Coordinates of C-alpha atoms and ligand atoms in Angstrom, one line a residue:
M1 CA 23.9 1.5 17.6
M2 CA 24.7 3.7 14.6
Q3 CA 26.3 1.8 11.7
D4 CA 27.6 3.4 8.5
T5 CA 26.3 0.8 6.1
L6 CA 23.4 -1.5 6.6
T7 CA 22.3 -4.2 4.2
V8 CA 19.0 -5.9 4.8
L9 CA 17.1 -8.7 3.2
G10 CA 13.4 -8.0 3.1
I11 CA 10.6 -10.6 2.7
E12 CA 6.9 -9.8 1.8
T13 CA 4.1 -12.3 1.9
S14 CA 1.1 -10.5 3.3
C15 CA -1.3 -11.1 0.3
D16 CA -0.8 -12.5 -3.1
E17 CA 2.7 -11.4 -4.0
T18 CA 5.7 -13.4 -2.9
A19 CA 8.7 -11.0 -2.8
A20 CA 12.3 -10.7 -1.7
A21 CA 14.7 -7.8 -2.0
V22 CA 18.0 -6.5 -0.6
V23 CA 18.3 -2.8 0.3
R24 CA 21.4 -1.0 1.5
L25 CA 21.5 2.2 3.5
S26 CA 24.9 4.0 3.5
P27 CA 26.2 7.5 3.7
A28 CA 25.9 7.4 -0.1
G29 CA 22.1 7.0 0.2
T30 CA 19.6 4.2 -0.3
E31 CA 20.3 1.5 -2.8
V32 CA 18.0 -1.3 -3.9
L33 CA 20.5 -4.1 -4.7
S34 CA 17.8 -6.6 -5.8
D35 CA 14.1 -6.7 -6.0
R36 CA 12.2 -9.9 -6.9
I37 CA 8.5 -10.5 -7.1
A38 CA 6.4 -13.6 -8.0
S39 CA 2.8 -12.7 -8.4
Q40 CA 0.1 -15.3 -7.7
T41 CA -2.6 -13.7 -9.9
E42 CA -2.8 -16.9 -12.0
D43 CA -3.2 -19.1 -8.9
H44 CA -6.3 -17.2 -7.8
A45 CA -7.8 -16.3 -11.2
L46 CA -10.3 -19.2 -11.1
Y47 CA -11.8 -18.1 -7.8
G48 CA -12.4 -14.4 -8.4
G49 CA -10.4 -13.3 -5.3
V50 CA -7.4 -14.2 -3.2
V51 CA -7.9 -17.6 -1.5
P52 CA -5.8 -17.5 1.7
E53 CA -4.9 -21.2 1.8
I54 CA -3.7 -21.2 -1.8
A55 CA -1.7 -18.0 -1.1
A56 CA 0.0 -19.4 1.9
R57 CA 1.0 -22.6 0.1
A58 CA 2.3 -20.6 -2.9
H59 CA 4.4 -18.4 -0.6
V60 CA 5.9 -21.5 1.0
E61 CA 6.7 -23.1 -2.3
R62 CA 8.3 -20.0 -3.8
L63 CA 10.1 -18.3 -1.0
D64 CA 13.3 -20.2 -0.9
G65 CA 14.0 -19.9 -4.6
L66 CA 13.0 -16.2 -4.6
I67 CA 15.3 -15.4 -1.7
R68 CA 18.2 -17.2 -3.4
L69 CA 17.6 -15.1 -6.5
A70 CA 17.4 -11.9 -4.6
M71 CA 20.7 -12.7 -2.8
A72 CA 22.3 -13.6 -6.1
D73 CA 21.1 -10.5 -7.9
A74 CA 22.5 -8.4 -5.0
G75 CA 25.8 -10.2 -5.3
I76 CA 26.2 -10.9 -1.6
G77 CA 26.3 -13.9 0.7
W78 CA 24.6 -14.3 4.1
E79 CA 27.7 -12.7 5.7
G80 CA 27.0 -9.6 3.7
L81 CA 23.7 -9.0 5.5
S82 CA 23.2 -6.8 8.6
G83 CA 19.7 -8.1 9.3
V84 CA 16.6 -9.9 7.9
A85 CA 13.2 -8.1 7.7
A86 CA 9.8 -9.6 7.0
T87 CA 6.2 -8.4 7.0
A88 CA 4.8 -9.5 10.3
G89 CA 1.3 -8.2 9.6
P90 CA -1.3 -7.0 8.8
G91 CA -2.3 -9.5 6.2
L92 CA -3.6 -13.0 5.5
I93 CA -2.2 -14.8 8.5
G94 CA -1.0 -18.0 6.7
G95 CA 1.1 -16.0 4.2
V96 CA 2.5 -13.7 6.9
M97 CA 3.5 -16.7 8.9
A98 CA 5.3 -18.2 5.9
G99 CA 7.4 -15.1 5.3
L100 CA 8.0 -14.3 9.0
S101 CA 9.1 -17.9 9.9
T102 CA 11.5 -17.9 6.9
A103 CA 13.0 -14.7 8.1
K104 CA 13.3 -16.1 11.7
A105 CA 15.0 -19.2 10.4
I106 CA 17.6 -17.2 8.5
A107 CA 18.1 -14.8 11.5
L108 CA 18.6 -17.8 13.9
A109 CA 20.9 -19.7 11.5
R110 CA 23.0 -16.8 10.7
G111 CA 22.9 -14.9 14.0
L112 CA 21.3 -11.8 12.4
P113 CA 18.9 -9.4 13.9
L114 CA 15.2 -9.9 12.9
L115 CA 13.1 -7.0 11.9
A116 CA 9.3 -7.7 12.1
V117 CA 7.9 -5.0 9.9
N118 CA 4.4 -3.6 9.7
H119 CA 3.4 -3.9 6.1
L120 CA 1.8 -0.4 6.3
E121 CA 5.1 1.0 7.6
G122 CA 6.7 -0.4 4.4
H123 CA 4.2 1.5 2.3
A124 CA 4.6 4.6 4.5
L125 CA 8.4 4.7 3.9
S126 CA 8.3 3.5 0.3
P127 CA 8.8 7.0 -1.2
R128 CA 12.2 7.0 0.4
L129 CA 13.4 4.1 -1.8
A130 CA 13.7 6.4 -4.8
E131 CA 13.9 9.9 -3.5
D132 CA 15.2 11.9 -0.6
V133 CA 12.0 12.6 1.3
A134 CA 12.7 14.2 4.7
F135 CA 10.4 13.7 7.7
P136 CA 7.8 14.9 8.5
Y137 CA 5.4 14.4 5.6
L138 CA 1.7 13.9 5.0
L139 CA 0.9 10.5 3.6
L140 CA -2.1 9.2 1.7
L141 CA -1.9 5.4 1.9
V142 CA -4.2 3.9 -0.6
S143 CA -4.1 0.2 -1.2
G144 CA -6.3 -2.9 -1.5
G145 CA -6.8 -3.2 2.2
H146 CA -6.2 0.4 3.5
C147 CA -7.1 4.0 2.8
Q148 CA -5.9 6.5 5.3
F149 CA -4.2 9.8 5.9
V150 CA -1.2 9.6 8.1
F151 CA 1.2 12.2 9.5
V152 CA 4.6 10.6 9.2
E153 CA 6.9 12.2 11.8
G154 CA 9.7 9.7 11.5
V155 CA 10.4 6.0 11.5
G156 CA 7.9 4.5 13.9
K157 CA 6.1 7.8 14.5
Y158 CA 2.8 7.7 12.7
Q159 CA -0.3 9.7 13.5
R160 CA -3.5 8.7 11.7
L161 CA -5.5 11.7 10.7
G162 CA -8.4 10.0 9.0
S163 CA -9.4 6.8 7.2
T164 CA -12.1 5.0 5.3
I165 CA -15.0 4.0 7.4
D166 CA -15.8 1.0 5.2
D167 CA -14.1 -0.3 2.1
A168 CA -10.6 0.6 0.9
A169 CA -10.2 2.4 -2.4
G170 CA -8.3 -0.5 -4.0
E171 CA -11.0 -2.9 -2.9
A172 CA -13.6 -0.7 -4.7
F173 CA -11.5 -0.9 -7.8
D174 CA -11.3 -4.7 -7.5
K175 CA -15.0 -5.0 -6.9
T176 CA -15.8 -2.7 -9.8
A177 CA -13.6 -4.8 -12.1
K178 CA -15.3 -8.0 -10.9
L179 CA -18.8 -6.6 -11.3
L180 CA -18.0 -5.6 -14.9
G181 CA -16.4 -8.9 -15.7
L182 CA -13.0 -7.4 -16.4
A183 CA -10.1 -9.9 -16.6
G184 CA -6.8 -9.6 -14.7
A185 CA -5.8 -7.4 -11.8
G186 CA -8.7 -5.1 -10.8
G187 CA -7.1 -1.7 -10.5
P188 CA -5.1 -1.7 -13.8
A189 CA -8.1 -3.2 -15.7
V190 CA -10.4 -0.4 -14.6
E191 CA -7.8 2.2 -15.3
R192 CA -7.4 0.8 -18.9
E193 CA -11.1 0.7 -19.5
A194 CA -11.5 4.2 -18.1
L195 CA -9.3 5.6 -20.9
E196 CA -12.0 4.8 -23.4
G197 CA -14.9 6.1 -21.4
D198 CA -16.7 9.3 -20.5
A199 CA -16.3 10.3 -16.9
D200 CA -19.6 12.2 -16.9
A201 CA -21.7 9.5 -18.4
V202 CA -22.8 7.8 -15.2
E203 CA -23.8 9.7 -12.1
L204 CA -22.1 8.3 -9.0
P205 CA -22.1 9.5 -5.4
R206 CA -19.1 11.1 -3.6
P207 CA -19.9 9.9 0.0
L208 CA -18.8 12.0 3.0
L209 CA -17.5 14.9 0.8
D210 CA -19.9 17.3 2.5
R211 CA -18.7 16.2 6.0
P212 CA -15.8 17.8 7.8
G213 CA -12.8 15.8 8.7
L214 CA -10.7 13.3 6.8
D215 CA -12.8 10.1 7.0
M216 CA -13.8 8.6 3.7
S217 CA -16.3 6.0 2.4
F218 CA -16.3 3.9 -0.7
S219 CA -19.0 1.2 -0.1
G220 CA -21.8 3.4 -1.4
L221 CA -19.9 3.9 -4.6
K222 CA -19.5 0.2 -5.1
T223 CA -23.3 -0.2 -4.7
A224 CA -23.9 2.6 -7.2
V225 CA -21.6 0.9 -9.6
R226 CA -23.5 -2.4 -9.3
R227 CA -26.8 -0.5 -10.0
A228 CA -25.3 1.2 -13.0
A229 CA -24.0 -2.2 -14.3
E230 CA -27.5 -3.8 -14.0
E231 CA -29.5 -0.8 -15.2
E232 CA -28.5 -1.0 -18.9
K233 CA -27.1 -3.6 -21.2
L234 CA -23.4 -3.9 -20.5
T235 CA -22.0 -2.9 -23.9
E236 CA -18.3 -2.2 -24.2
R237 CA -19.1 1.5 -24.3
R238 CA -21.2 1.3 -21.2
R239 CA -18.5 -0.6 -19.3
A240 CA -15.9 2.0 -20.2
D241 CA -18.2 4.8 -19.2
I242 CA -18.8 3.1 -15.8
C243 CA -15.0 2.7 -15.3
A244 CA -14.3 6.3 -16.2
S245 CA -17.1 7.6 -14.0
F246 CA -16.0 5.4 -11.1
Q247 CA -12.4 6.4 -11.3
A248 CA -13.4 10.1 -11.5
A249 CA -15.5 9.6 -8.3
V250 CA -12.6 8.0 -6.4
A251 CA -10.2 10.8 -7.6
D252 CA -12.7 13.4 -6.5
I253 CA -13.1 11.9 -3.1
L254 CA -9.3 11.5 -2.6
S255 CA -8.3 14.8 -4.0
H256 CA -10.9 16.7 -2.0
K257 CA -9.9 15.1 1.2
S258 CA -6.2 15.4 0.3
S259 CA -6.6 19.2 0.0
R260 CA -8.2 19.3 3.4
A261 CA -5.5 17.1 4.8
M262 CA -2.8 19.4 3.5
E263 CA -4.5 22.4 5.0
L264 CA -4.6 20.5 8.4
V265 CA -1.0 19.6 8.2
T266 CA 0.1 23.2 7.8
H267 CA -0.9 23.5 11.4
L268 CA 1.4 20.7 12.4
T269 CA 4.6 21.5 10.5
N270 CA 6.2 24.1 8.2
Q271 CA 7.4 21.3 5.9
R272 CA 5.1 20.9 3.0
T273 CA 5.4 17.4 1.5
F274 CA 2.5 15.3 0.3
V275 CA 3.2 11.6 -0.4
V276 CA 0.8 9.1 -2.0
A277 CA 1.7 5.4 -1.6
G278 CA 0.1 2.0 -1.9
G279 CA -1.2 0.0 -4.9
V280 CA -3.9 2.6 -5.9
A281 CA -1.1 5.2 -6.1
A282 CA -0.1 3.4 -9.3
N283 CA -3.2 4.9 -11.0
K284 CA -2.0 7.6 -13.4
A285 CA -5.2 9.6 -13.5
L286 CA -5.3 9.7 -9.7
R287 CA -1.6 10.7 -9.4
A288 CA -2.2 13.6 -11.8
R289 CA -5.2 14.8 -9.8
L290 CA -3.3 14.6 -6.5
E291 CA -0.3 16.3 -8.0
A292 CA -2.4 19.2 -9.2
E293 CA -4.0 19.4 -5.7
A294 CA -0.5 19.5 -4.1
R295 CA 0.7 22.2 -6.5
R296 CA -2.4 24.3 -5.7
A297 CA -1.7 24.0 -1.9
G298 CA 2.1 24.7 -2.3
F299 CA 3.1 21.2 -1.4
R300 CA 5.9 19.1 -2.9
F301 CA 4.3 16.0 -4.4
V302 CA 5.9 12.6 -4.1
A303 CA 4.7 9.2 -5.4
P304 CA 7.0 6.1 -5.5
P305 CA 7.7 4.6 -8.9
M306 CA 4.9 2.2 -9.9
R307 CA 6.6 -1.0 -8.9
W308 CA 7.0 0.3 -5.4
C309 CA 3.4 1.4 -5.1
T310 CA 2.0 -2.1 -5.2
D311 CA 3.3 -4.7 -2.8
N312 CA 7.0 -5.4 -2.9
A313 CA 9.8 -6.5 -0.6
A314 CA 12.1 -3.5 -1.2
M315 CA 9.9 -1.3 1.0
I316 CA 10.0 -4.0 3.7
A317 CA 13.8 -4.2 3.5
L318 CA 14.0 -0.4 3.7
A319 CA 11.6 -0.2 6.8
G320 CA 13.8 -3.0 8.4
A321 CA 17.0 -1.1 7.6
E322 CA 15.7 2.2 8.9
R323 CA 14.6 0.5 12.2
L324 CA 17.9 -1.3 12.5
R325 CA 19.7 2.0 12.0
L326 CA 17.8 3.3 15.1
G327 CA 19.1 0.3 17.0
L328 CA 15.7 -1.6 16.9
S329 CA 15.2 -5.3 16.3
D330 CA 12.6 -7.9 17.3
P331 CA 12.7 -11.1 19.3
L332 CA 12.5 -14.4 17.5
D333 CA 9.2 -15.2 19.1
T334 CA 7.5 -12.1 17.6
P335 CA 4.1 -13.4 16.4
A336 CA 2.5 -12.9 13.0
R337 CA -0.5 -10.5 13.2
A338 CA -3.6 -10.5 10.9
R339 CA -4.4 -7.1 12.2
W340 CA -1.9 -4.4 13.1
P341 CA -2.8 -0.7 12.9
L342 CA 0.1 1.6 12.0
D343 CA -0.9 4.1 14.6
E344 CA -2.0 2.0 17.6
A345 CA -2.8 5.0 19.7
S346 CA -5.5 6.5 17.4
A347 CA -6.7 3.0 16.5
T348 CA -7.5 2.3 20.1
S349 CA -9.0 5.7 20.9
A350 CA -11.0 6.1 17.7
P351 CA -11.4 2.6 16.2
V352 CA -12.7 2.2 12.7
Y353 CA -14.4 -1.1 12.0
G354 CA -14.4 -3.0 8.8
K355 CA -13.6 -6.3 7.3
G356 CA -11.8 -6.9 4.1
K357 CA -9.0 -8.9 2.7
K358 CA -6.6 -7.4 5.1
G359 CA -8.8 -7.0 8.1
A360 CA -9.5 -3.7 9.8
K361 CA -8.7 -0.9 7.4
A362 CA -7.4 1.3 10.2
Ligands
KG4_401 O1 -0.5 -2.1 -2.0 P1 -1.1 -3.2 -2.7 O2 -0.3 -4.0 -3.7 O3 -1.7 -4.3 -1.7 C1 -2.2 -4.0 -0.5 O4 -1.5 -3.7 0.5 O5 -3.5 -4.0 -0.4 O6 -2.4 -2.7 -3.4 C2 -3.2 -3.5 -4.2 C3 -4.4 -2.7 -4.6 C4 -5.5 -3.5 -5.3 O7 -6.7 -3.2 -4.8 C5 -5.3 -3.0 -6.8 O8 -6.6 -3.1 -7.5 C6 -4.9 -1.6 -6.6 O9 -4.0 -1.6 -5.5 N1 -4.3 -1.1 -7.8 C7 -4.8 -0.1 -8.6 C8 -3.9 0.1 -9.6 N2 -2.9 -0.8 -9.5 C9 -3.1 -1.5 -8.4 N3 -5.9 0.7 -8.4 C10 -6.1 1.6 -9.4 N4 -5.3 1.8 -10.4 C11 -4.2 1.0 -10.6 N5 -3.4 1.2 -11.7
ZN402 ZN1 0.3 -3.3 0.4

């Protein structure tokens, strides 16, 4: 089935953002017709982390209204849709169920194909929302639940090249923010503080840098940050220094491993494109470091616009539309999955264990 124009509603509910968007693929290119997000940051602020039950309930309460808004923004009715996509995992299971069931209900009521999208595939394809990025490309996916290098050969064709063996980079940002008592979303708060600090002030480890391969580790870094925070009085100055030093350590680890990944990928393809996606890719200092690394290696560097780095529904609608264009769709009894590796083959042959807000980081 090869259709000229495909218009897909996407729904994202895997963590603490409720989102709905409409994306259109046509010979003219990719258009985001609407893109709505309702953040739950306030709902969880009291608890110092995302509470799954609160998240699931908030998704259920907000979804209908948000979908209505996304459809109105796009200026289309149900008959204007070619399919409905929703994140089917990995993520907090209650939230994933809320979004996926809503998509199933729409699909059933309107006789539309359902696209059960892997959230990681959404991130992996997100650069294609704003730019023409041809396959294959090297992807560094860095988010709150995941940190991995993936060789993206095409829609549905993902080969994991390496990944964190413990915490995700975003999780380390969030824990650092919490340890230092910073208010608001972890990553942006640390980035803001880091601007005022000295990156050489606090000595922090760069785990696994001396080891070959593309695996990464961030939990030792988190422990070192805790020690640094307890060692001296936490003045504003000290807090900024810890943030700057922490951010520099993460950037060192990711840029060092990225340069190695680019080297590896030159053996797999002649096409030299390096993409960074996921929430942590919104970090300006990190983007600059990775961009410099790509330039050095002779790679084109691509990072999605900030709003499509962090969780959003446009990337889910896009992944759905790309799959629909290939003639793919999913049955209405497709289950929601708390865990769902992007590359099932490598995940089974070389499993990486870990627990976190989104389950196994591989
Ligand atoms: O992709 P995302 O929205 O959700 C997941 O799929 O996990 O990523 C969220 C993560 C959080 O850990 C957040 O702290 C981090 O991305 N993040 C950042 C920044 N903005 C968001 N980390 C560093 N710097 C930022 N500016
Ligand atoms: Zn995400």
